[in-house]
Coordinates of C-alpha atoms and ligand atoms in Angstrom, one line a residue:
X177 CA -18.9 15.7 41.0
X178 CA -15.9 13.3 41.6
X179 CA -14.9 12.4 38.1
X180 CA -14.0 14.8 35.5
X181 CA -12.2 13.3 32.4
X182 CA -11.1 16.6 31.3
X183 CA -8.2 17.2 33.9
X184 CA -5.9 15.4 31.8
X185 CA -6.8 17.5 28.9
X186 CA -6.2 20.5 30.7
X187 CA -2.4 21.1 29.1
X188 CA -0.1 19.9 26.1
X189 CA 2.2 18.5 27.9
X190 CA -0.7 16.4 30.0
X191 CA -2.5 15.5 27.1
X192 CA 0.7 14.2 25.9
X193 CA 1.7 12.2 28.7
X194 CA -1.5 10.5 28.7
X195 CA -1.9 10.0 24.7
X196 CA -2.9 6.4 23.9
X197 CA -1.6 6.6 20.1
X198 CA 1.9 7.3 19.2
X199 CA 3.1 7.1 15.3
X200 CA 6.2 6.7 14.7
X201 CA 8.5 7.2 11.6
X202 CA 9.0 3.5 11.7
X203 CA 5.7 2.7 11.2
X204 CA 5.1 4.4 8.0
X205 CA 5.3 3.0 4.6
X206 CA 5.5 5.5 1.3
X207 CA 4.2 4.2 -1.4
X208 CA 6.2 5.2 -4.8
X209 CA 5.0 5.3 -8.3
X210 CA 7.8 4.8 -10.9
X211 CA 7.6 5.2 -14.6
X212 CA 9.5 3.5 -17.7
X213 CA 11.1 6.3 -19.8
X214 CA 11.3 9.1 -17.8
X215 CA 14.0 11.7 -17.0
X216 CA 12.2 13.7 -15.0
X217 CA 9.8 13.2 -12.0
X218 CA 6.1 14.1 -13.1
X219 CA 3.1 15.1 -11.5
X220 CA -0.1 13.4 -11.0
X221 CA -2.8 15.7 -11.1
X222 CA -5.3 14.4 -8.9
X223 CA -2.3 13.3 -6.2
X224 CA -1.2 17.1 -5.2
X225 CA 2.7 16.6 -3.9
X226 CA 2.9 12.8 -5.3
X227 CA 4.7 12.4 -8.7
X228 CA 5.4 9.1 -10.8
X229 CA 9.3 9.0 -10.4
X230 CA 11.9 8.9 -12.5
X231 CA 15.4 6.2 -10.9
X232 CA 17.2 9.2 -10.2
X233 CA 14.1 11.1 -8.1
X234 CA 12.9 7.7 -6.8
X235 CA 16.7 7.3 -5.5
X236 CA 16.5 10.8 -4.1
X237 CA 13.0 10.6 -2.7
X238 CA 14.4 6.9 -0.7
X239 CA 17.5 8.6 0.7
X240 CA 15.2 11.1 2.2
X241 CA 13.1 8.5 3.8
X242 CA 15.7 6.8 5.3
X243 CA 17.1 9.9 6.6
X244 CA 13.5 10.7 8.0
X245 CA 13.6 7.6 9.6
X246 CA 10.2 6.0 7.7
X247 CA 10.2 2.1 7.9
X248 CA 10.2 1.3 4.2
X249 CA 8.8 2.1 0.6
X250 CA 6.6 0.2 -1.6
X251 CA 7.1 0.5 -5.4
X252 CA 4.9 0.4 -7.9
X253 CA 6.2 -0.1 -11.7
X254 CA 4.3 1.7 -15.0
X255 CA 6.1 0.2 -17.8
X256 CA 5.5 1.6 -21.2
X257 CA 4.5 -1.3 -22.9
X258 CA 1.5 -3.5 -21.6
X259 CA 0.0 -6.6 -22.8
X260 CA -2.5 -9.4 -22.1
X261 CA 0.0 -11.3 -19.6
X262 CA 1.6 -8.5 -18.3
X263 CA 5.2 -9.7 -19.5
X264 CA 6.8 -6.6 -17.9
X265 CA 6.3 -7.7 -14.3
X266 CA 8.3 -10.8 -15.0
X267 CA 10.8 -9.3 -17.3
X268 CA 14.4 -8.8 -15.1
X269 CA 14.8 -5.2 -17.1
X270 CA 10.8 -4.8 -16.7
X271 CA 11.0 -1.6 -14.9
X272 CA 9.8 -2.4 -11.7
X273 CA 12.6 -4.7 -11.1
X274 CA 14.7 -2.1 -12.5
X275 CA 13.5 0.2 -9.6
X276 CA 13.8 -2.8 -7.3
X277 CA 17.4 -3.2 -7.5
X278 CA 18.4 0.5 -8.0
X279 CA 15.8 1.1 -4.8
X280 CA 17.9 -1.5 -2.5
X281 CA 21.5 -0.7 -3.8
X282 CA 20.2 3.1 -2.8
X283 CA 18.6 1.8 1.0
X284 CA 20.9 -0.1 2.1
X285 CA 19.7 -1.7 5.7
X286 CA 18.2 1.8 6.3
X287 CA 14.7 0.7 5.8
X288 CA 12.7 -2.2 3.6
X289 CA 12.3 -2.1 -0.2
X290 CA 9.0 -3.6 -0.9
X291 CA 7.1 -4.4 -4.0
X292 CA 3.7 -4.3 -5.4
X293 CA 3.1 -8.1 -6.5
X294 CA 0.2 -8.1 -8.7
X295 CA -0.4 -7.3 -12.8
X296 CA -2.6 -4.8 -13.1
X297 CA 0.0 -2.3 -14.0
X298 CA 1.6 -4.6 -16.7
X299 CA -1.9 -5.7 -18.4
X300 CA -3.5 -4.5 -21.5
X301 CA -6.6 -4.6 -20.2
X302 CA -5.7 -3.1 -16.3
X303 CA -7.1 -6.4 -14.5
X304 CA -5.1 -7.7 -11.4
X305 CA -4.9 -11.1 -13.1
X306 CA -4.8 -12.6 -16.9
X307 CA -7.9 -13.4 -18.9
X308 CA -9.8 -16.3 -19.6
X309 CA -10.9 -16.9 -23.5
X310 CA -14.6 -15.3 -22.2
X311 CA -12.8 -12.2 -21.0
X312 CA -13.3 -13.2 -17.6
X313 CA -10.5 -13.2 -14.9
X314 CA -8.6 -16.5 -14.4
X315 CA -8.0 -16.9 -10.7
X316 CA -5.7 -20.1 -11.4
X317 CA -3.8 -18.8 -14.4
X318 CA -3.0 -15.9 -12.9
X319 CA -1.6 -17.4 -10.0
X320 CA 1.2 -19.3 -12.3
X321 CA 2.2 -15.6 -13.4
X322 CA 2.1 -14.1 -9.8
X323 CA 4.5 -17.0 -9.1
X324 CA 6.8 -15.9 -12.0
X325 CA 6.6 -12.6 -10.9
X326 CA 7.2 -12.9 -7.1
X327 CA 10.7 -14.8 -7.9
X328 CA 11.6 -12.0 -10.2
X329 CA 11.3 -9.8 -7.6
X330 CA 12.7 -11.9 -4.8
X331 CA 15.6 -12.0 -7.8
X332 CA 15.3 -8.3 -7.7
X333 CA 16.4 -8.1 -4.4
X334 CA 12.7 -7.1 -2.8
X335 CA 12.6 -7.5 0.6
X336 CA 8.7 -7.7 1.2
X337 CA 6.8 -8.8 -1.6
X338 CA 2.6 -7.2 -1.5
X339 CA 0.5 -9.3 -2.8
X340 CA -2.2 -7.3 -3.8
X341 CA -4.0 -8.7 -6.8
X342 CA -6.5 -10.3 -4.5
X343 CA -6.7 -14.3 -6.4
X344 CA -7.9 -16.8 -4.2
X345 CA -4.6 -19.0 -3.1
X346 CA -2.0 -16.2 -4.4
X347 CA 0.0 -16.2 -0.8
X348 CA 0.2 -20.2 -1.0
X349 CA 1.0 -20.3 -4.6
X350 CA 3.8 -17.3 -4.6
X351 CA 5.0 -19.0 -1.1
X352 CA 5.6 -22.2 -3.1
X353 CA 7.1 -20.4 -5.9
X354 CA 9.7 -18.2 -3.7
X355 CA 10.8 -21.4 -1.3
X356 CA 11.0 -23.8 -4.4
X357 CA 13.6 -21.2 -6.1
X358 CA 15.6 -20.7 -2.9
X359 CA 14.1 -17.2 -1.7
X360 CA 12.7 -19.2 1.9
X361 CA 13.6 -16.0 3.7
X362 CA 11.5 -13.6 1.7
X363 CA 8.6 -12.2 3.9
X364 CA 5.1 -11.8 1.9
X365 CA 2.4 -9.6 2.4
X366 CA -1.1 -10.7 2.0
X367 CA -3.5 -8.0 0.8
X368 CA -5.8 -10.0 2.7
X369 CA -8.5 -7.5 3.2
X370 CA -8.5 -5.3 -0.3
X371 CA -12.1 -3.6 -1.0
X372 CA -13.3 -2.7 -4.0
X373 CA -13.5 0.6 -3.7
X374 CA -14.2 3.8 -5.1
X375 CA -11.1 5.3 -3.3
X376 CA -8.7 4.1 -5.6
X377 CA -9.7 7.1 -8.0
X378 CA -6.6 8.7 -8.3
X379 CA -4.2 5.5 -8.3
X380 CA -5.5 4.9 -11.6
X381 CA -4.0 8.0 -13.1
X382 CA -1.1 7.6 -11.0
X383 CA 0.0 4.0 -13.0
X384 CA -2.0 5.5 -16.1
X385 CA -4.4 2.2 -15.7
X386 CA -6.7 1.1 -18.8
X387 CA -9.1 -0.7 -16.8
X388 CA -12.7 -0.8 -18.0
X389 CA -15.2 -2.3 -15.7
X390 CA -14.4 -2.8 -11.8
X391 CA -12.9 -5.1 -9.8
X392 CA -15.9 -6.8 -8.2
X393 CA -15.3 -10.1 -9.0
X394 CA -12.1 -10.5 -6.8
X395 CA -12.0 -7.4 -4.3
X396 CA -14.0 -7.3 -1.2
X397 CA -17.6 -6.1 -1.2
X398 CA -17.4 -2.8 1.0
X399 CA -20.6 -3.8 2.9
X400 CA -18.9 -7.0 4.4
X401 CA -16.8 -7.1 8.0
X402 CA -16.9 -10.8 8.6
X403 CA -16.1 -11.5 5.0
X404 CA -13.0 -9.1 5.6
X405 CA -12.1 -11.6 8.6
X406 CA -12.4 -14.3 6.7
X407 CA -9.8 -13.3 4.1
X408 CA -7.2 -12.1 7.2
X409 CA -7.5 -15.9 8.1
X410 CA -7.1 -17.5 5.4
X411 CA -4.0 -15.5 4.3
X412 CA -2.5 -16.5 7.4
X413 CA -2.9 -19.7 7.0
X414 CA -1.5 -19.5 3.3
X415 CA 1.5 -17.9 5.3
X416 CA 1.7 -14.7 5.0
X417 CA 3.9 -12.9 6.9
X418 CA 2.1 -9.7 7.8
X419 CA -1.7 -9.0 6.5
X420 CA -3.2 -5.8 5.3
X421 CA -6.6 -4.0 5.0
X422 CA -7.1 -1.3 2.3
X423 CA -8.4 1.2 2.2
X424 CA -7.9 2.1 5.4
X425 CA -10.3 5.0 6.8
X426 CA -13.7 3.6 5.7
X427 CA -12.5 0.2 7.0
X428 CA -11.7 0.8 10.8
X429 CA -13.7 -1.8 12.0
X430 CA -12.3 -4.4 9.6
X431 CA -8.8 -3.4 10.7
X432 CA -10.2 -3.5 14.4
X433 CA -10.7 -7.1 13.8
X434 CA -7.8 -7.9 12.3
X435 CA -5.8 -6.0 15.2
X436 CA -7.3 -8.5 17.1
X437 CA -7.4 -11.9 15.6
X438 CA -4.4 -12.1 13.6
X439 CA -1.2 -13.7 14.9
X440 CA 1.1 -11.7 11.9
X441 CA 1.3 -7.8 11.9
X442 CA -1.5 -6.0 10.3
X443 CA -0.9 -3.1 7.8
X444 CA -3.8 -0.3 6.8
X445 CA -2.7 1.3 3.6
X446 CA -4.5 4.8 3.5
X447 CA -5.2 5.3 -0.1
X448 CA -4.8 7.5 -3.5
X449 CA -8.5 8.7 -2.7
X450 CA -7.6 9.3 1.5
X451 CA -5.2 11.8 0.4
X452 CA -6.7 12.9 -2.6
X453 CA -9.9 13.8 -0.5
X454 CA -7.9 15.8 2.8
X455 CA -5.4 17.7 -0.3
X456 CA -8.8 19.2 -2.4
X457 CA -10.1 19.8 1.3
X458 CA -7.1 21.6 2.5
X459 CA -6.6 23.4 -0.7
X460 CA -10.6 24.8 -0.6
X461 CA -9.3 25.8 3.4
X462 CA -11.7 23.9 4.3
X463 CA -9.5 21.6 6.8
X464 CA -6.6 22.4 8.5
X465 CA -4.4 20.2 6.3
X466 CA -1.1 19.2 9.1
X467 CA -3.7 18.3 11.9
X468 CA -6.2 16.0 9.8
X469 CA -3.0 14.2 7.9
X470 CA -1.5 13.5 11.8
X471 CA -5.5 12.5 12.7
X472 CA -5.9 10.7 10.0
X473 CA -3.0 8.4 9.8
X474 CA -3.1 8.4 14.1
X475 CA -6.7 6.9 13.7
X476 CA -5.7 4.2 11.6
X477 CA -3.0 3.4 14.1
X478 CA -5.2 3.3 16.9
X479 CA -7.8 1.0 15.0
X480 CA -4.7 -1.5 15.0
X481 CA -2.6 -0.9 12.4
X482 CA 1.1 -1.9 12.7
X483 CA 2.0 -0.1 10.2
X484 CA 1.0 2.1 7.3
X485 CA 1.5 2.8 4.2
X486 CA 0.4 6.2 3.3
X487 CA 1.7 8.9 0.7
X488 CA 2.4 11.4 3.9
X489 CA 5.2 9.4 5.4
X490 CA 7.8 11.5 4.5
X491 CA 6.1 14.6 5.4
X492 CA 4.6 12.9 8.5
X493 CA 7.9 11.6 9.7
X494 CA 9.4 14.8 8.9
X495 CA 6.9 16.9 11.4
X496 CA 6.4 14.0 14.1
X497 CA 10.5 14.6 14.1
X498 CA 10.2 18.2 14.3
X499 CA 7.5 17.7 17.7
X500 CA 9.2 15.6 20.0
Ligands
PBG234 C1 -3.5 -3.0 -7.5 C2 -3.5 -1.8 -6.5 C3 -4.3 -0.7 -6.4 C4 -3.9 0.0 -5.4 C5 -2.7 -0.5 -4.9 N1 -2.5 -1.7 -5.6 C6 -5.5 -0.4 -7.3 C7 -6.6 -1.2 -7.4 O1 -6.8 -2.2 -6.8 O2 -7.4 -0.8 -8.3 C8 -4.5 1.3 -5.0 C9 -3.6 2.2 -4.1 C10 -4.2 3.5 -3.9 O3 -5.3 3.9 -4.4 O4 -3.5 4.4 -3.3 N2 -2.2 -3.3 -7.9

């Protein structure tokens, strides 16, 4: 026998050396859940270790990414009033925008304050999009209120707007929106691959949505790759800036191909329902929690992803700080 693979897995520092996947700090992206009308950060039951945020712990919570060294933090707004346009996400004092400036003023150039562009957080009815007289989604009306809301957030001061309501035309329509108002140098990111997916579980508690029903009739159908493809394409040629895929575990080989046939970045965001699953895992000592967090976010990266946004990348940064 001439070939044996395992003589560089023989020791840590070989296996190491010869370790195709790195993360980084700068690759991860925290997602951060903050509420209208709080004092205090609160838990979320079902998100062990995540809590909706108050300013002054979202501020807190920022300054220890930077100092970790993760690459930015996506916000997420739960006002405490909702209705059937979702008027809080263009409000200026609508408390995502809020967060927006006091996140920025907080981060300085120490990493990138991003924002959650889409309404189901600011709807009556928890849809991504407004309603049509039949109840039914609106794909082009909801576009004129994504457009509204991506300037208030480029008027925020968000430096990376996510579109991730999932219309048909929402990068070209907030692209228009942003560059007609000035904001030509505000990067968007297409939620070009979004599933709809049972995964998202916990998220609902965490921005307390009142959706009844599913989001079938604009998220992806988890049984379709090319479909998934598709969508990166046309997102870049909407001009997005950098493209994502979400969920990410379940979706490897749709990231795969995105790795591969996109000309902009491509993100994986590991979800409410990623983490919820390895936390109630852990907690039963059923998995050893530190090494399937690093596997899980180190298989994503491997699959392609540029970056990720996952609710470890604080911790993550923390350890992959403390091991090298
Ligand atoms: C929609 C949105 C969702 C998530 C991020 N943005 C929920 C959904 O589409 O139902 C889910 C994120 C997660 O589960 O961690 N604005």
């Amino acid at each position: 026998m001439i070939i044996r693979p395992r003589r560089l897995r023989a020791s840590p520092a070989m296996r190491r050396l010869v370790a195709e996947t790195r993360v980084h700090p700068s690759q991860l992206i925290l997602p951060m859940f903050v509420r209208e009308g709080l004092s205090e950060p609160l838990p979320i039951s079902s998100m062990p270790g995540v809590v909706q945020h108050c300013l002054d712990s979202m501020r807190r919570a920022i300054a220890e990414a930077a100092a970790l060294g993760v690459g930015g933090v996506m916000l997420f707004g739960v006002p405490e009033h909702r209705d059937a346009l979702g008027s809080g996400a263009t409000d200026p004092e609508g408390i995502l925008n809020l967060a927006t400036r006091a996140a920025v003023a907080e981060a300085g150039d120490a990493l990138v304050v991003q924002t959650d562009l889409c309404l189901d957080e600011f709807t009556d009815h928890g849809h991504c999009g407004v309603l049509d007289a039949r109840g039914r989604v609106d794909n082009d009306a909801s576009l004129e209120r994504y457009r509204d809301m991506g300037v208030a957030q480029a008027e925020a001061g968000s430096q990376l707007l996510g579109l991730s309501g999932m219309m048909d035309g929402q990068v070209a329509a907030v692209r228009n929106a942003l560059d007609s108002a000035g904001f030509t140098e505000t990067p968007l990111l297409g939620y070009a691959a979004k599933y709809a997916s049972a995964f998202y579980g916990p998220f609902r508690e965490a921005v307390q949505s009142t959706l009844q029903g599913d989001r079938r009739t604009y998220q992806l159908d988890p049984a379709n790759r090319r479909e998934g493809a598709r969508e990166v394409l046309i997102d870049v040629a909407e001009g997005a800036d950098v493209v994502m895929v979400k969920p990410a575990m379940s979706y490897l080989d749709v990231l795969a191909d995105a790795s591969a046939s996109s000309p902009v970045p491509v993100w994986a965001y590991q979800v409410s329902g990623e983490y919820a699953m390895i936390e109630a895992a852990a907690a039963n000592g059923w998995i050893d929690r530190e090494r399937a967090v690093l596997e899980s976010v180190t298989s994503i990266v491997r699959a392609g992803a540029d970056a990720v946004l996952t609710y470890y990348a604080s911790e993550l940064a923390r350890s992959i700080r403390s091991t090298v």
